Amino acid sequence: MSDQAASATDLFEIIRTTRSMRRLKPDPVPNEFLQKILEAGVCAPSGGNMQRWRFLIIRDAGIKQNVGAFYKHAWDEQVAPRYRASEPAPGMDRDRFRRLLAAAEHLAAHIHEAPVWIVPCLQGAAPTRTAGSSIYPAAQNMLLAARALGLGATLTTLYLGFEKEVETALGLPADWHSYAIIPIGYPLGRFGPVRRVPLVEVVFEDRWGQRPSG
Ligand SMILES: Cc1cc2nc3c(=O)[nH]c(=O)nc-3n(C[C@H](O)[C@H](O)[C@H](O)COP(=O)(O)O)c2cc1C
């Protein structure tokens, strides 16, 4: 286990430090770790406990190259120009925003080098909010499990700009859809606390806009 693995019992510390880790080493992820991550994934709830999910592991260099090229296209043509023209995320100064874009740019250029990806999938023609709510809890569990094991990961969806092309390259059957690509590997940087706006700005009680009394 890497020196960045967290104490398995310290759930709140794991939650607080599960950042998107976009700079990854190419070193392989041990199978038993991948297994633990997937087991954490399937511990997640799904509507009616139907568990209609499938998790496609991608290690194949050719598939990663192929999909990675679409990811980079989507970043270069659709997403990066939009982000570069927009204001920083809430509570984020320009310098931090610039570093976030640099990290996202790095991932766009190197996503195929991550040793392993997990692609959470669901069956059904139209991905909807209802469908998503039965798969993203599994994705978050996997991000937390990866972090607990000292592995970096990022939930990515920007490849959906080329959804059809990517799902063909991933070999998904026609009625199955991917909901994310999660590249996983040992991080080059260190885990650190996530940056979020304070609770007081986002929590209301009883009436929309009313601050909690407690
Ligand atoms: C629905 C969703 C889609 C995302 N898609 C991407 C993506 O395609 N590429 C990427 O680099 N990060 C992606 N992210 C990561 C977010 O940019 C990141 O979680 C956010 O900036 C907060 O940073 P942190 O995770 O380091 O705290 C996505 C996150 C979510 C929840």
XYZ file of C-alpha atoms in Angstrom, residues 7-213:
207
model
C -6.492 4.819 7.867
C -9.392 2.641 6.758
C -11.435 3.657 9.777
C -11.138 7.378 9.266
C -14.087 7.863 6.942
C -14.461 11.608 7.431
C -10.781 12.207 6.708
C -11.121 10.137 3.530
C -14.187 12.114 2.454
C -12.451 15.417 3.202
C -9.389 14.534 1.130
C -10.910 12.751 -1.866
C -9.906 15.256 -4.516
C -9.801 14.681 -8.247
C -6.302 13.355 -8.852
C -5.582 14.003 -12.516
C -1.837 13.425 -12.612
C -1.232 9.706 -12.338
C 1.757 7.398 -12.540
C 1.587 4.614 -15.118
C 2.470 1.981 -12.461
C -0.064 -0.841 -12.371
C -2.854 -0.922 -9.814
C -2.720 -4.208 -7.899
C -5.626 -6.500 -8.696
C -6.638 -6.854 -5.071
C -6.968 -3.065 -4.814
C -9.083 -2.911 -7.941
C -11.250 -5.634 -6.455
C -11.689 -3.649 -3.232
C -12.656 -0.546 -5.204
C -15.256 -2.493 -7.192
C -16.597 -4.112 -4.031
C -17.035 -0.637 -2.530
C -18.875 0.318 -5.720
C -21.422 -2.459 -5.437
C -22.051 -1.631 -1.759
C -23.787 1.522 -3.015
C -27.561 1.803 -3.063
C -29.552 1.611 -6.289
C -33.281 2.083 -6.823
C -35.128 -1.013 -5.527
C -31.711 -2.597 -5.008
C -31.962 -3.645 -8.652
C -28.211 -3.286 -9.217
C -28.644 -3.024 -12.958
C -25.130 -1.746 -13.163
C -22.144 -3.177 -14.972
C -18.576 -2.020 -14.438
C -16.276 -2.248 -17.394
C -12.591 -2.383 -16.471
C -10.355 -1.031 -19.217
C -6.664 -1.887 -19.223
C -6.275 -2.398 -22.969
C -3.832 0.210 -24.296
C -5.495 0.349 -27.730
C -8.950 1.042 -26.302
C -7.562 3.680 -23.940
C -5.715 5.383 -26.832
C -8.807 5.366 -28.994
C -11.161 6.690 -26.305
C -8.495 9.050 -24.977
C -8.318 10.743 -28.390
C -12.067 11.480 -28.223
C -11.652 12.716 -24.645
C -8.915 15.094 -25.782
C -11.030 16.298 -28.712
C -13.928 17.017 -26.377
C -11.616 18.878 -23.998
C -9.883 20.905 -26.736
C -12.951 21.748 -28.793
C -15.878 21.879 -26.389
C -14.880 22.109 -22.748
C -11.573 24.007 -22.455
C -12.742 27.045 -24.471
C -15.864 27.269 -22.297
C -13.891 27.027 -19.035
C -11.238 29.486 -20.202
C -13.933 32.043 -20.967
C -15.753 31.522 -17.675
C -15.333 32.798 -14.140
C -13.581 30.579 -11.560
C -15.707 28.114 -9.606
C -17.389 29.559 -6.494
C -14.907 30.377 -3.762
C -11.921 29.804 -6.043
C -9.384 32.494 -6.916
C -7.991 32.881 -10.443
C -4.699 31.244 -9.621
C -6.342 28.121 -8.232
C -8.712 28.039 -11.206
C -5.704 28.246 -13.546
C -4.148 25.264 -11.746
C -7.416 23.315 -12.040
C -7.486 23.959 -15.792
C -3.837 22.918 -16.099
C -4.600 19.660 -14.280
C -7.660 19.031 -16.465
C -5.558 19.767 -19.546
C -2.954 17.280 -18.307
C -5.581 14.594 -17.834
C -6.942 15.266 -21.326
C -3.478 14.648 -22.774
C -2.662 11.631 -20.584
C -5.896 9.850 -19.665
C -4.845 6.856 -21.792
C -1.724 6.459 -19.628
C -3.704 5.776 -16.458
C -3.106 2.084 -15.820
C -6.765 1.255 -15.393
C -10.177 2.802 -15.949
C -13.516 1.834 -14.505
C -16.545 2.645 -16.645
C -19.827 2.397 -14.702
C -22.659 1.436 -17.074
C -26.431 1.034 -17.005
C -28.857 -0.472 -19.456
C -31.561 1.701 -20.989
C -31.967 3.987 -23.924
C -32.212 7.384 -22.271
C -29.801 8.231 -19.481
C -31.886 10.312 -17.048
C -31.675 11.806 -13.578
C -33.442 8.719 -12.226
C -30.987 6.405 -13.923
C -27.997 8.461 -12.797
C -29.073 8.298 -9.194
C -28.716 4.510 -9.355
C -25.099 4.615 -10.524
C -23.369 7.725 -9.176
C -23.478 6.544 -5.543
C -21.422 3.548 -6.750
C -19.043 5.891 -8.556
C -18.532 7.982 -5.405
C -17.971 4.862 -3.291
C -15.258 3.842 -5.738
C -13.598 7.277 -5.588
C -13.557 7.070 -1.786
C -12.229 3.507 -1.804
C -9.467 4.441 -4.255
C -8.450 7.344 -2.038
C -8.480 5.114 1.064
C -6.025 2.820 -0.733
C -3.761 5.720 -1.720
C -4.907 5.650 -5.344
C -5.890 8.731 -7.298
C -9.005 8.915 -9.464
C -11.286 11.408 -11.187
C -14.906 11.094 -12.163
C -14.989 12.226 -15.790
C -17.907 12.816 -18.119
C -16.631 15.302 -20.670
C -16.041 12.486 -23.165
C -19.857 12.430 -23.475
C -19.379 15.146 -26.094
C -18.467 12.129 -28.238
C -20.740 9.667 -26.474
C -21.577 7.454 -29.446
C -18.014 7.233 -30.689
C -16.663 6.480 -27.213
C -19.301 3.875 -26.398
C -18.576 2.159 -29.706
C -14.850 2.222 -28.949
C -15.596 0.767 -25.500
C -17.593 -2.013 -27.166
C -20.819 -1.348 -25.246
C -23.922 -3.131 -26.519
C -26.412 -0.748 -28.188
C -28.780 -0.513 -25.201
C -26.059 0.099 -22.585
C -24.679 3.494 -21.626
C -21.614 4.661 -19.778
C -22.110 7.200 -16.991
C -18.463 8.093 -16.380
C -14.922 7.080 -17.097
C -12.870 6.860 -13.924
C -9.119 6.708 -14.588
C -7.283 5.270 -11.579
C -3.605 5.114 -10.671
C -1.031 6.124 -8.106
C -1.062 9.915 -7.882
C 1.921 12.090 -8.710
C 0.764 14.765 -6.263
C -0.445 14.532 -2.723
C -3.988 14.224 -1.510
C -5.274 17.337 0.161
C -8.461 18.830 1.469
C -11.238 19.528 -1.034
C -12.174 23.202 -1.476
C -15.858 23.996 -1.131
C -17.957 27.017 -0.294
C -18.959 27.095 3.373
C -22.086 25.248 4.478
C -23.688 28.479 5.564
C -23.951 29.512 1.917
C -25.634 26.353 0.691
C -27.857 25.052 3.490
C -31.387 26.321 4.142
C -33.888 25.245 6.761
C -37.656 24.953 6.408
C -37.864 27.805 3.896
C -35.803 28.304 0.761
C -33.147 30.915 1.511
C -33.548 30.703 5.315
C -30.358 29.984 7.255
C -30.473 27.045 9.688
C -31.156 28.126 13.274
